[in-house]
XYZ file of C-alpha atoms in Angstrom:
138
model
C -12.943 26.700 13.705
C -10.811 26.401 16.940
C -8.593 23.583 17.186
C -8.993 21.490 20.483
C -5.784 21.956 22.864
C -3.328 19.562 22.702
C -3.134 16.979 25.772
C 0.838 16.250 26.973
C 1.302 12.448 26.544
C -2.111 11.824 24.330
C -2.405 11.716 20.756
C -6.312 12.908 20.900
C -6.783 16.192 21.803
C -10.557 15.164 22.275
C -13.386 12.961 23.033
C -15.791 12.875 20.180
C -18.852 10.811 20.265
C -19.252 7.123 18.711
C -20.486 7.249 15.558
C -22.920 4.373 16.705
C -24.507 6.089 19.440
C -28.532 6.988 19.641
C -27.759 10.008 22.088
C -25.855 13.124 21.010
C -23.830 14.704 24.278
C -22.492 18.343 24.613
C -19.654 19.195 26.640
C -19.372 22.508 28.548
C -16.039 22.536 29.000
C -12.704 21.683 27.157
C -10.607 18.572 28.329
C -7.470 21.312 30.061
C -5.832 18.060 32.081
C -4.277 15.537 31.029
C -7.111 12.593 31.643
C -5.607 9.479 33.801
C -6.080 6.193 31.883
C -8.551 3.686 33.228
C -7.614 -0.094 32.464
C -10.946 -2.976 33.124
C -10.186 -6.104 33.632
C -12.363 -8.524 31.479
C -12.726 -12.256 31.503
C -12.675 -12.687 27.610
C -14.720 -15.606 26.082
C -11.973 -16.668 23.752
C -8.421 -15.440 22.823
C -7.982 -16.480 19.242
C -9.122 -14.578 16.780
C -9.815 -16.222 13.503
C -10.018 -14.673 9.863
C -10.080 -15.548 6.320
C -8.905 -12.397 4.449
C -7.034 -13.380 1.142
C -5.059 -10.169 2.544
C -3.512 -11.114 5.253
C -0.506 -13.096 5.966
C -1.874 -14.597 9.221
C -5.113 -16.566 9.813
C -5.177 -16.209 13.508
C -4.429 -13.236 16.066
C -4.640 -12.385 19.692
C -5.371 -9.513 21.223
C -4.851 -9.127 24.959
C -6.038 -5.584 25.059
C -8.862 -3.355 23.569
C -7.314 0.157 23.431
C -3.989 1.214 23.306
C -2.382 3.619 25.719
C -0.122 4.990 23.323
C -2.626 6.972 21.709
C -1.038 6.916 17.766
C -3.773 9.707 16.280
C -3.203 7.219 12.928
C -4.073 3.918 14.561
C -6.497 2.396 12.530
C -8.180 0.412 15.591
C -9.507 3.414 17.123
C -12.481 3.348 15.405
C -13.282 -0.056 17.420
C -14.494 1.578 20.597
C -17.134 3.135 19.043
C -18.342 -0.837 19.074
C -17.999 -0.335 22.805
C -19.853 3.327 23.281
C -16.946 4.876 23.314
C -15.125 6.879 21.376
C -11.904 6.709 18.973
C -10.830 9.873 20.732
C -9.553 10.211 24.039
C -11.507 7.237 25.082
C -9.550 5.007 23.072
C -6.133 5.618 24.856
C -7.274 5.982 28.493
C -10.292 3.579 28.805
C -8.185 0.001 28.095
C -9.775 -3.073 28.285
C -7.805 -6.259 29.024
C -8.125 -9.597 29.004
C -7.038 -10.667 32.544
C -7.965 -14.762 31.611
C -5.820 -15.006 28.031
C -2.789 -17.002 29.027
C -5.386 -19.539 30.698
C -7.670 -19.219 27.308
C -4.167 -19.760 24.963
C -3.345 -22.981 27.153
C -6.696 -24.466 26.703
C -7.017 -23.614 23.284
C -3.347 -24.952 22.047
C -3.947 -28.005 24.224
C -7.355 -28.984 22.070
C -6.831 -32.110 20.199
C -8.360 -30.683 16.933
C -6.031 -27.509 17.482
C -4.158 -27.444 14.777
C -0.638 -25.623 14.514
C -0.167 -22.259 12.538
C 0.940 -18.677 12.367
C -0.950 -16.526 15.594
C 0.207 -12.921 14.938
C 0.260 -11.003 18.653
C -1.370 -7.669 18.479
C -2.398 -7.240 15.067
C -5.113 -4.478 16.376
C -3.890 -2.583 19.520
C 0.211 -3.123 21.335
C 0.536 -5.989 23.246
C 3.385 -4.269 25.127
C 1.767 -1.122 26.390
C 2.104 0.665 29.494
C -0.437 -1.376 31.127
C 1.263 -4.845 30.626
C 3.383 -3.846 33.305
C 1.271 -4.194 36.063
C -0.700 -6.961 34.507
C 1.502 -8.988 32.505
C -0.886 -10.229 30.314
């Protein structure tokens, strides 16, 4: 079996399909350039993410971005775009999806009466601090 050519600056060498998807797609030919990453701006519904994993040493996490630029082949998010359509290959480090309206949703949420104070760990699934949070300063 040929092994896919390796991409300067990516840690995906390809673009495999979801494992969700209804539709199987073919490609003709190989990804030769290195693909330009393609950040959407989203207005999220909420910022806070809340679990109850005996696990975990945080109850609460945000996430300003779905995706991460830096394309660690090891990341164990990747296989969250495939939520999306996507995939967990190439797809995942150059189609970024950020949450334009989280400072705003932080402030409202932190400001709520019933709010009550505890640990928030900041990027528990994808970098806060990637390239992209230098244009948008998240």
């Amino acid at each position: 079996m040929d092994r896919p050519q390796t991409i300067k600056g990516r840690g995906a060498a390809d673009s495999p399909q979801g494992r969700f998807e209804r539709l199987a797609r073919s490609r003709e030919a190989e990804i030769r350039s290195r693909p330009d990453t393609v950040v959407t701006l989203q207005q999220a519904r909420s910022i806070i993410a809340r679990n109850d994993s005996p696990d975990l040493p945080f109850s609460q996490s945000i996430n300003p971005y779905q995706g991460c630029e830096h394309g660690c082949i090891y990341c164990y998010a990747r296989p969250s775009h495939a939520y999306l359509g996507l995939s967990p290959g190439l797809d995942f480090e150059t189609r970024i999806f950020a949450k334009e309206n989280a400072a705003e949703l932080l402030r409202k949420e932190l400001s709520r009466p019933d709010y009550r104070c505890e640990l928030i760990a900041l990027g528990a699934n994808t970098d806060p601090y990637q390239p992209a949070e230098r244009k948008h300063r998240i």
